[in-house]
Amino acid sequence: MSSTASEFEKDTNEFHEHAVHSAKALHMETIDEAVAAEQLAKEMQFVDDTRAHEIQEQLQKSRQGGYVPVSPEEWKAHNSLNLKFDFMVVPFCTLIYLFCGLDRANIGNAATDNFTTNLGIPADSINTATSLFIATYVPFMPFTTYIGRRMGQPLFLSIAGFCWGVLTLCQAFIKTEGQLIALRLLIGAFESGFFATASSYISLFYPRFNLAFRISLFFFAYAVSGGFGGLIAYGAFNINGSLWGWQYLFLIEGGITILLALVTPFWLPAGPDSAENLSGSYKVSKRDIFESLKDFKLWIMLPCGMLTTMGPTGFTTFLPIVVKGLGYSGATANLMTVPPYVAGGCLVLLFCWSSDRFHERCTHILVGLTIVIIGLALTVALPEENVHSRYGALIILLAGTFIATPLNTTWLAGNTPEPGKRALILALNSWGNLAQVFSSELFQSKYGPSYSYSMKVLLGLMILAFFGYASVAITLRFVNRSRAKKVAAMTPQELEEENMSDKRVGDRKLTFVYGT
């Protein structure tokens, strides 16, 4: 080997060792309490020839980067910190969301215990009240999320939970259809900001590819809330007291929600800054509002999210009625809802863990939708008298129903780096809950007891959602490749200026890679 070649190899090795050392040093700063987050951010915006090539390659392949520890010490610190948040933050937020789901869906359990008959109101009153719930739940989302950011998220979650808990309890004493509708409208208003506020709150604590599994715990709670609600309903309906069984149901679930809400502000930290050396004082600016409203990825993902939301919103409320239509009795119908919800809860955890593990969102959503489509196809194809097989199809259907929504949320959150805008984007994305209006109409009593028509409509909509999400991934890949061509013509200095300039912010920067 010539001396020139030897010197070149030596220089190359030294450069590589220096780069690795620098990367490790930069990563070690993330666990050094003396380092400010702002300084770390500036250093991460530095671009040299190597980094410029990496940016172009990531854009070309739509391979979104994420935080990856590079040393055993950093892995230990990273896991220790995640574990701390896993014990202190996520379980309590998940528990509150569990009762949010219970308090939203318990009207469906009450319907199996002669709720409308005892009150002397029309059977479709439940569908009407469920549809009108959206009249306050959806429009209020951006405003209540904004209030949550201004007030402080733990305090907001506490106040909202306390209010909807009281309103749930009050449902035990209603006498008329008007009172039922009024209470559901108020519950919708106080529940409206919960999911977006809690999701954006949790996203402050975790890196991009540690987030989906934590968000999935929310949907695990939402999924098992149906099964857990069935167990509570089964017990409440067997209480031999002076009240109707459905009254005990509202009293039990409302009372527990109130207790949880009172503990919330004392348990949850105000933000990452109160637990670690990070800045959590993010506000929603006017620019965040305008950037959110003109964000193209929100508006192409929202219709898909709306379609896939029809499953969770419809079945968490009306599954007891659908199961009862198969021929099971009132209390038993509630008990039989448990296995489908458990299947849905377990699969959403598995899929979201896998999504984080492989740094991928769209394919996981499409596989989840395929499971839903198979379940719906079976419920449509199987004879109505084949009760046990149709019940098995419901289990398959519910197994995939809850997968798309948390991955949709995490996909949007990971593609929206600014915390203020992220909170608003998640709130606007929650407008997908408008689907509950349509799902409520699909499960009217006139379509029972088999609800075959409802299942056929849902089957068509889920197929449409499948192609919708595939189109979203293709669009984001196209944007990434378009940016890659522009980046290829820029010098490292120009790319660094692009990183640090406020002309384009967050995901609008040419150097930002959209995850797919």
Short mmCIF file of N, CA, C and O in Angstrom, two decimals, residues 77-186:
data_model
loop_
_atom_site.label_atom_id
_atom_site.label_comp_id
_atom_site.label_asym_id
_atom_site.label_seq_id
_atom_site.Cartn_x
_atom_site.Cartn_y
_atom_site.Cartn_z
N ALA A 77 -29.73 5.64 31.05
CA ALA A 77 -30.39 6.88 31.44
C ALA A 77 -31.73 7.05 30.72
O ALA A 77 -32.73 7.48 31.31
N HIS A 78 -31.74 6.73 29.42
CA HIS A 78 -32.95 6.84 28.61
C HIS A 78 -34.06 5.94 29.15
O HIS A 78 -35.21 6.37 29.34
N ASN A 79 -33.72 4.68 29.40
CA ASN A 79 -34.72 3.72 29.91
C ASN A 79 -35.19 4.08 31.30
O ASN A 79 -36.37 3.91 31.64
N SER A 80 -34.25 4.59 32.12
CA SER A 80 -34.61 5.00 33.47
C SER A 80 -35.59 6.16 33.47
O SER A 80 -36.57 6.18 34.22
N LEU A 81 -35.33 7.12 32.59
CA LEU A 81 -36.21 8.28 32.49
C LEU A 81 -37.58 7.87 31.95
O LEU A 81 -38.62 8.29 32.47
N ASN A 82 -37.59 7.04 30.89
CA ASN A 82 -38.86 6.56 30.35
C ASN A 82 -39.66 5.80 31.40
O ASN A 82 -40.88 5.93 31.50
N LEU A 83 -38.95 4.99 32.18
CA LEU A 83 -39.62 4.19 33.21
C LEU A 83 -40.26 5.08 34.27
O LEU A 83 -41.36 4.81 34.75
N LYS A 84 -39.56 6.16 34.60
CA LYS A 84 -40.10 7.11 35.57
C LYS A 84 -41.41 7.71 35.06
O LYS A 84 -42.42 7.76 35.77
N PHE A 85 -41.39 8.15 33.79
CA PHE A 85 -42.61 8.71 33.21
C PHE A 85 -43.68 7.64 33.03
O PHE A 85 -44.87 7.92 33.15
N ASP A 86 -43.25 6.41 32.72
CA ASP A 86 -44.20 5.32 32.54
C ASP A 86 -44.98 5.02 33.82
O ASP A 86 -46.14 4.60 33.77
N PHE A 87 -44.35 5.23 34.94
CA PHE A 87 -45.02 4.97 36.22
C PHE A 87 -45.81 6.19 36.71
O PHE A 87 -46.88 6.04 37.29
N MET A 88 -45.27 7.38 36.47
CA MET A 88 -45.86 8.57 37.06
C MET A 88 -46.90 9.26 36.17
O MET A 88 -47.90 9.79 36.67
N VAL A 89 -46.69 9.25 34.86
CA VAL A 89 -47.52 10.05 33.96
C VAL A 89 -48.55 9.22 33.21
O VAL A 89 -49.75 9.47 33.30
N VAL A 90 -48.07 8.22 32.47
CA VAL A 90 -48.95 7.49 31.55
C VAL A 90 -50.08 6.73 32.25
O VAL A 90 -51.23 6.83 31.85
N PRO A 91 -49.78 5.94 33.32
CA PRO A 91 -50.87 5.15 33.91
C PRO A 91 -52.03 6.00 34.44
O PRO A 91 -53.19 5.63 34.27
N PHE A 92 -51.70 7.14 35.03
CA PHE A 92 -52.77 7.95 35.60
C PHE A 92 -53.61 8.59 34.50
O PHE A 92 -54.85 8.63 34.60
N CYS A 93 -52.94 9.11 33.46
CA CYS A 93 -53.69 9.66 32.32
C CYS A 93 -54.55 8.58 31.68
O CYS A 93 -55.69 8.83 31.26
N THR A 94 -54.00 7.36 31.59
CA THR A 94 -54.75 6.25 31.00
C THR A 94 -55.96 5.89 31.85
O THR A 94 -57.04 5.61 31.32
N LEU A 95 -55.79 5.92 33.16
CA LEU A 95 -56.90 5.61 34.06
C LEU A 95 -58.04 6.62 33.91
O LEU A 95 -59.22 6.25 33.88
N ILE A 96 -57.67 7.89 33.79
CA ILE A 96 -58.71 8.92 33.59
C ILE A 96 -59.41 8.69 32.26
O ILE A 96 -60.65 8.80 32.16
N TYR A 97 -58.64 8.35 31.22
CA TYR A 97 -59.25 8.13 29.91
C TYR A 97 -60.14 6.89 29.91
O TYR A 97 -61.14 6.83 29.18
N LEU A 98 -59.79 5.91 30.74
CA LEU A 98 -60.64 4.73 30.90
C LEU A 98 -62.04 5.15 31.34
O LEU A 98 -63.04 4.70 30.78
N PHE A 99 -62.09 6.03 32.33
CA PHE A 99 -63.40 6.46 32.83
C PHE A 99 -64.05 7.49 31.91
O PHE A 99 -65.27 7.64 31.92
N CYS A 100 -63.24 8.17 31.11
CA CYS A 100 -63.81 9.01 30.05
C CYS A 100 -64.59 8.14 29.07
O CYS A 100 -65.71 8.46 28.67
N GLY A 101 -63.97 7.01 28.68
CA GLY A 101 -64.65 6.07 27.80
C GLY A 101 -65.87 5.45 28.44
O GLY A 101 -66.91 5.28 27.80
N LEU A 102 -65.76 5.11 29.72
CA LEU A 102 -66.90 4.54 30.44
C LEU A 102 -68.07 5.51 30.49
O LEU A 102 -69.22 5.15 30.23
N ASP A 103 -67.76 6.77 30.83
CA ASP A 103 -68.82 7.76 31.00
C ASP A 103 -69.45 8.15 29.67
O ASP A 103 -70.57 8.63 29.62
N ARG A 104 -68.69 7.94 28.58
CA ARG A 104 -69.25 8.24 27.26
C ARG A 104 -70.13 7.10 26.77
O ARG A 104 -71.15 7.33 26.10
N ALA A 105 -69.75 5.85 27.09
CA ALA A 105 -70.43 4.69 26.51
C ALA A 105 -71.45 4.04 27.42
O ALA A 105 -72.17 3.14 26.99
N ASN A 106 -71.54 4.48 28.68
CA ASN A 106 -72.42 3.77 29.61
C ASN A 106 -73.90 3.86 29.25
O ASN A 106 -74.71 3.07 29.69
N ILE A 107 -74.25 4.82 28.39
CA ILE A 107 -75.63 4.92 27.97
C ILE A 107 -76.04 3.70 27.15
O ILE A 107 -77.20 3.27 27.16
N GLY A 108 -75.06 3.10 26.43
CA GLY A 108 -75.34 1.88 25.69
C GLY A 108 -75.58 0.71 26.63
O GLY A 108 -76.47 -0.13 26.38
N ASN A 109 -74.81 0.62 27.74
CA ASN A 109 -75.06 -0.42 28.74
C ASN A 109 -76.42 -0.23 29.39
O ASN A 109 -77.16 -1.20 29.61
N ALA A 110 -76.75 1.03 29.71
CA ALA A 110 -78.03 1.32 30.34
C ALA A 110 -79.20 0.90 29.46
O ALA A 110 -80.24 0.46 29.95
N ALA A 111 -79.01 1.00 28.13
CA ALA A 111 -80.10 0.65 27.20
C ALA A 111 -80.48 -0.82 27.30
O ALA A 111 -81.64 -1.17 27.03
N THR A 112 -79.54 -1.69 27.70
CA THR A 112 -79.84 -3.11 27.81
C THR A 112 -80.58 -3.43 29.10
O THR A 112 -81.02 -4.57 29.29
N ASP A 113 -80.74 -2.46 29.99
CA ASP A 113 -81.42 -2.67 31.28
C ASP A 113 -82.72 -1.87 31.35
O ASP A 113 -83.08 -1.34 32.40
N ASN A 114 -83.41 -1.78 30.21
CA ASN A 114 -84.73 -1.13 30.14
C ASN A 114 -84.68 0.35 30.52
O ASN A 114 -85.64 0.89 31.09
N PHE A 115 -83.58 1.02 30.18
CA PHE A 115 -83.41 2.44 30.50
C PHE A 115 -84.55 3.28 29.91
O PHE A 115 -85.21 4.04 30.61
N THR A 116 -84.78 3.13 28.61
CA THR A 116 -85.81 3.95 27.97
C THR A 116 -87.22 3.53 28.40
O THR A 116 -88.10 4.38 28.54
N THR A 117 -87.41 2.24 28.65
CA THR A 117 -88.73 1.76 29.09
C THR A 117 -89.08 2.30 30.46
O THR A 117 -90.22 2.75 30.71
N ASN A 118 -88.12 2.26 31.38
CA ASN A 118 -88.36 2.76 32.74
C ASN A 118 -88.70 4.24 32.75
O ASN A 118 -89.51 4.70 33.57
N LEU A 119 -88.08 5.00 31.84
CA LEU A 119 -88.32 6.45 31.79
C LEU A 119 -89.52 6.81 30.91
O LEU A 119 -90.01 7.94 30.96
N GLY A 120 -89.99 5.85 30.12
CA GLY A 120 -91.11 6.11 29.24
C GLY A 120 -90.75 7.04 28.08
O GLY A 120 -91.56 7.87 27.65
N ILE A 121 -89.52 6.91 27.55
CA ILE A 121 -89.08 7.73 26.43
C ILE A 121 -88.82 6.84 25.23
O ILE A 121 -88.63 5.62 25.39
N PRO A 122 -88.81 7.37 24.00
CA PRO A 122 -88.61 6.53 22.81
C PRO A 122 -87.27 5.80 22.83
O PRO A 122 -86.28 6.31 23.37
N ALA A 123 -87.23 4.61 22.23
CA ALA A 123 -86.00 3.82 22.19
C ALA A 123 -84.89 4.56 21.44
O ALA A 123 -83.70 4.44 21.79
N ASP A 124 -85.24 5.36 20.43
CA ASP A 124 -84.24 6.09 19.66
C ASP A 124 -83.70 7.32 20.37
O ASP A 124 -82.86 8.04 19.82
N SER A 125 -84.17 7.56 21.59
CA SER A 125 -83.65 8.69 22.37
C SER A 125 -82.15 8.54 22.61
O SER A 125 -81.41 9.52 22.66
N ILE A 126 -81.70 7.28 22.76
CA ILE A 126 -80.28 7.03 22.99
C ILE A 126 -79.47 7.42 21.76
O ILE A 126 -78.42 8.06 21.86
N ASN A 127 -79.98 7.08 20.57
CA ASN A 127 -79.29 7.47 19.33
C ASN A 127 -79.24 8.98 19.19
O ASN A 127 -78.22 9.56 18.80
N THR A 128 -80.37 9.63 19.51
CA THR A 128 -80.43 11.09 19.42
C THR A 128 -79.44 11.74 20.37
O THR A 128 -78.68 12.64 20.00
N ALA A 129 -79.43 11.28 21.62
CA ALA A 129 -78.53 11.85 22.62
C ALA A 129 -77.07 11.60 22.27
O ALA A 129 -76.21 12.46 22.47
N THR A 130 -76.78 10.42 21.72
CA THR A 130 -75.42 10.09 21.33
C THR A 130 -74.95 10.96 20.16
O THR A 130 -73.80 11.41 20.12
N SER A 131 -75.85 11.20 19.21
CA SER A 131 -75.51 12.06 18.08
C SER A 131 -75.29 13.50 18.52
O SER A 131 -74.33 14.15 18.09
N LEU A 132 -76.17 14.00 19.39
CA LEU A 132 -76.07 15.39 19.83
C LEU A 132 -74.89 15.62 20.76
O LEU A 132 -74.44 16.75 20.92
N PHE A 133 -74.40 14.56 21.38
CA PHE A 133 -73.17 14.65 22.19
C PHE A 133 -72.05 15.31 21.37
O PHE A 133 -71.25 16.10 21.88
N ILE A 134 -72.02 14.99 20.07
CA ILE A 134 -70.99 15.51 19.18
C ILE A 134 -71.15 17.01 18.94
O ILE A 134 -70.19 17.70 18.60
N ALA A 135 -72.38 17.51 19.12
CA ALA A 135 -72.64 18.93 18.84
C ALA A 135 -71.81 19.85 19.72
O ALA A 135 -71.51 20.98 19.34
N THR A 136 -71.41 19.39 20.90
CA THR A 136 -70.52 20.16 21.76
C THR A 136 -69.12 19.56 21.79
O THR A 136 -68.12 20.28 21.87
N TYR A 137 -69.03 18.24 21.68
CA TYR A 137 -67.74 17.57 21.80
C TYR A 137 -66.76 18.00 20.71
O TYR A 137 -65.60 18.32 20.99
N VAL A 138 -67.21 18.02 19.47
CA VAL A 138 -66.31 18.32 18.35
C VAL A 138 -66.00 19.82 18.22
O VAL A 138 -64.82 20.20 18.17
N PRO A 139 -67.00 20.70 18.16
CA PRO A 139 -66.67 22.13 17.97
C PRO A 139 -65.83 22.73 19.09
O PRO A 139 -65.04 23.64 18.86
N PHE A 140 -66.00 22.22 20.31
CA PHE A 140 -65.28 22.79 21.45
C PHE A 140 -63.83 22.35 21.54
O PHE A 140 -63.05 22.92 22.30
N MET A 141 -63.42 21.32 20.78
CA MET A 141 -62.09 20.73 20.95
C MET A 141 -60.94 21.73 20.85
O MET A 141 -60.08 21.79 21.74
N PRO A 142 -60.85 22.52 19.76
CA PRO A 142 -59.71 23.45 19.68
C PRO A 142 -59.69 24.46 20.83
O PRO A 142 -58.62 24.83 21.33
N PHE A 143 -60.87 24.90 21.26
CA PHE A 143 -60.94 25.93 22.30
C PHE A 143 -60.58 25.37 23.67
O PHE A 143 -59.83 25.99 24.43
N THR A 144 -61.10 24.18 23.99
CA THR A 144 -60.77 23.59 25.28
C THR A 144 -59.31 23.15 25.33
O THR A 144 -58.67 23.21 26.39
N THR A 145 -58.76 22.72 24.18
CA THR A 145 -57.34 22.38 24.13
C THR A 145 -56.48 23.62 24.35
O THR A 145 -55.46 23.58 25.06
N TYR A 146 -56.89 24.72 23.75
CA TYR A 146 -56.18 26.00 23.95
C TYR A 146 -56.23 26.40 25.42
O TYR A 146 -55.22 26.82 26.01
N ILE A 147 -57.41 26.26 26.05
CA ILE A 147 -57.55 26.59 27.47
C ILE A 147 -56.65 25.69 28.31
O ILE A 147 -56.02 26.14 29.27
N GLY A 148 -56.58 24.40 27.92
CA GLY A 148 -55.72 23.47 28.64
C GLY A 148 -54.26 23.87 28.60
O GLY A 148 -53.55 23.75 29.60
N ARG A 149 -53.80 24.37 27.45
CA ARG A 149 -52.42 24.83 27.34
C ARG A 149 -52.17 26.07 28.18
O ARG A 149 -51.11 26.24 28.78
N ARG A 150 -53.15 26.96 28.23
CA ARG A 150 -53.00 28.20 28.99
C ARG A 150 -53.10 27.95 30.50
O ARG A 150 -52.35 28.53 31.29
N MET A 151 -54.02 27.08 30.87
CA MET A 151 -54.29 26.83 32.29
C MET A 151 -53.23 25.95 32.93
O MET A 151 -52.92 26.08 34.12
N GLY A 152 -52.66 25.06 32.14
CA GLY A 152 -51.81 24.00 32.68
C GLY A 152 -52.55 22.69 32.52
O GLY A 152 -53.68 22.54 33.01
N GLN A 153 -51.95 21.75 31.81
CA GLN A 153 -52.69 20.55 31.41
C GLN A 153 -53.19 19.69 32.57
O GLN A 153 -54.35 19.27 32.55
N PRO A 154 -52.39 19.42 33.61
CA PRO A 154 -52.93 18.61 34.71
C PRO A 154 -54.13 19.26 35.40
O PRO A 154 -55.10 18.57 35.72
N LEU A 155 -54.08 20.58 35.63
CA LEU A 155 -55.21 21.26 36.27
C LEU A 155 -56.44 21.20 35.38
O LEU A 155 -57.56 20.95 35.85
N PHE A 156 -56.25 21.40 34.07
CA PHE A 156 -57.37 21.33 33.14
C PHE A 156 -57.99 19.94 33.14
O PHE A 156 -59.22 19.78 33.16
N LEU A 157 -57.15 18.89 33.09
CA LEU A 157 -57.66 17.52 33.10
C LEU A 157 -58.46 17.23 34.36
O LEU A 157 -59.46 16.52 34.33
N SER A 158 -58.02 17.80 35.48
CA SER A 158 -58.71 17.62 36.74
C SER A 158 -60.10 18.27 36.73
O SER A 158 -61.10 17.65 37.09
N ILE A 159 -60.15 19.53 36.29
CA ILE A 159 -61.42 20.25 36.27
C ILE A 159 -62.40 19.61 35.30
O ILE A 159 -63.59 19.41 35.61
N ALA A 160 -61.91 19.25 34.11
CA ALA A 160 -62.77 18.63 33.10
C ALA A 160 -63.32 17.29 33.61
O ALA A 160 -64.51 17.01 33.49
N GLY A 161 -62.44 16.47 34.19
CA GLY A 161 -62.86 15.17 34.71
C GLY A 161 -63.88 15.29 35.83
O GLY A 161 -64.85 14.54 35.91
N PHE A 162 -63.65 16.26 36.72
CA PHE A 162 -64.59 16.47 37.82
C PHE A 162 -65.98 16.83 37.28
O PHE A 162 -67.00 16.30 37.74
N CYS A 163 -66.01 17.72 36.31
CA CYS A 163 -67.30 18.18 35.77
C CYS A 163 -68.05 17.08 35.04
O CYS A 163 -69.25 16.90 35.24
N TRP A 164 -67.35 16.32 34.19
CA TRP A 164 -68.10 15.28 33.48
C TRP A 164 -68.45 14.12 34.43
O TRP A 164 -69.43 13.41 34.19
N GLY A 165 -67.67 13.94 35.50
CA GLY A 165 -68.03 12.94 36.50
C GLY A 165 -69.32 13.30 37.21
O GLY A 165 -70.20 12.44 37.42
N VAL A 166 -69.46 14.56 37.59
CA VAL A 166 -70.70 15.04 38.24
C VAL A 166 -71.88 14.87 37.29
O VAL A 166 -72.97 14.42 37.69
N LEU A 167 -71.68 15.21 36.02
CA LEU A 167 -72.76 15.10 35.04
C LEU A 167 -73.15 13.65 34.80
O LEU A 167 -74.34 13.33 34.62
N THR A 168 -72.17 12.75 34.81
CA THR A 168 -72.47 11.32 34.67
C THR A 168 -73.31 10.84 35.84
O THR A 168 -74.29 10.09 35.66
N LEU A 169 -72.94 11.26 37.02
CA LEU A 169 -73.70 10.90 38.21
C LEU A 169 -75.13 11.41 38.13
O LEU A 169 -76.08 10.72 38.53
N CYS A 170 -75.30 12.61 37.59
CA CYS A 170 -76.64 13.21 37.49
C CYS A 170 -77.56 12.44 36.56
O CYS A 170 -78.79 12.54 36.67
N GLN A 171 -76.98 11.67 35.62
CA GLN A 171 -77.81 10.89 34.70
C GLN A 171 -78.66 9.85 35.43
O GLN A 171 -79.65 9.36 34.88
N ALA A 172 -78.26 9.52 36.66
CA ALA A 172 -79.04 8.55 37.43
C ALA A 172 -80.41 9.10 37.84
O ALA A 172 -81.29 8.32 38.21
N PHE A 173 -80.59 10.41 37.73
CA PHE A 173 -81.82 11.01 38.25
C PHE A 173 -82.64 11.72 37.17
O PHE A 173 -83.54 12.49 37.49
N ILE A 174 -82.34 11.48 35.89
CA ILE A 174 -83.11 12.13 34.84
C ILE A 174 -84.50 11.52 34.74
O ILE A 174 -84.73 10.36 35.10
N LYS A 175 -85.43 12.32 34.22
CA LYS A 175 -86.83 11.90 34.10
C LYS A 175 -87.35 11.97 32.67
O LYS A 175 -88.31 11.29 32.33
N THR A 176 -86.70 12.82 31.85
CA THR A 176 -87.22 13.07 30.51
C THR A 176 -86.12 12.96 29.45
O THR A 176 -84.93 12.99 29.77
N GLU A 177 -86.55 12.86 28.20
CA GLU A 177 -85.61 12.82 27.09
C GLU A 177 -84.82 14.13 27.00
O GLU A 177 -83.62 14.12 26.71
N GLY A 178 -85.47 15.25 27.27
CA GLY A 178 -84.80 16.55 27.23
C GLY A 178 -83.67 16.64 28.23
O GLY A 178 -82.60 17.19 27.93
N GLN A 179 -83.89 16.12 29.43
CA GLN A 179 -82.84 16.12 30.45
C GLN A 179 -81.66 15.25 30.03
O GLN A 179 -80.50 15.60 30.25
N LEU A 180 -81.96 14.10 29.41
CA LEU A 180 -80.90 13.21 28.91
C LEU A 180 -80.05 13.93 27.87
O LEU A 180 -78.81 13.92 27.94
N ILE A 181 -80.70 14.59 26.92
CA ILE A 181 -79.97 15.30 25.86
C ILE A 181 -79.14 16.44 26.43
O ILE A 181 -77.98 16.64 26.05
N ALA A 182 -79.72 17.19 27.38
CA ALA A 182 -79.00 18.32 27.97
C ALA A 182 -77.73 17.85 28.69
O ALA A 182 -76.66 18.46 28.55
N LEU A 183 -77.83 16.75 29.42
CA LEU A 183 -76.67 16.23 30.14
C LEU A 183 -75.60 15.71 29.17
O LEU A 183 -74.39 15.92 29.38
N ARG A 184 -76.03 15.06 28.10
CA ARG A 184 -75.06 14.55 27.14
C ARG A 184 -74.34 15.70 26.41
O ARG A 184 -73.16 15.60 26.09
N LEU A 185 -75.05 16.77 26.15
CA LEU A 185 -74.41 17.95 25.55
C LEU A 185 -73.34 18.53 26.46
O LEU A 185 -72.25 18.89 26.02
N LEU A 186 -73.65 18.60 27.76
CA LEU A 186 -72.68 19.13 28.72
C LEU A 186 -71.49 18.19 28.90
O LEU A 186 -70.34 18.64 29.01
#
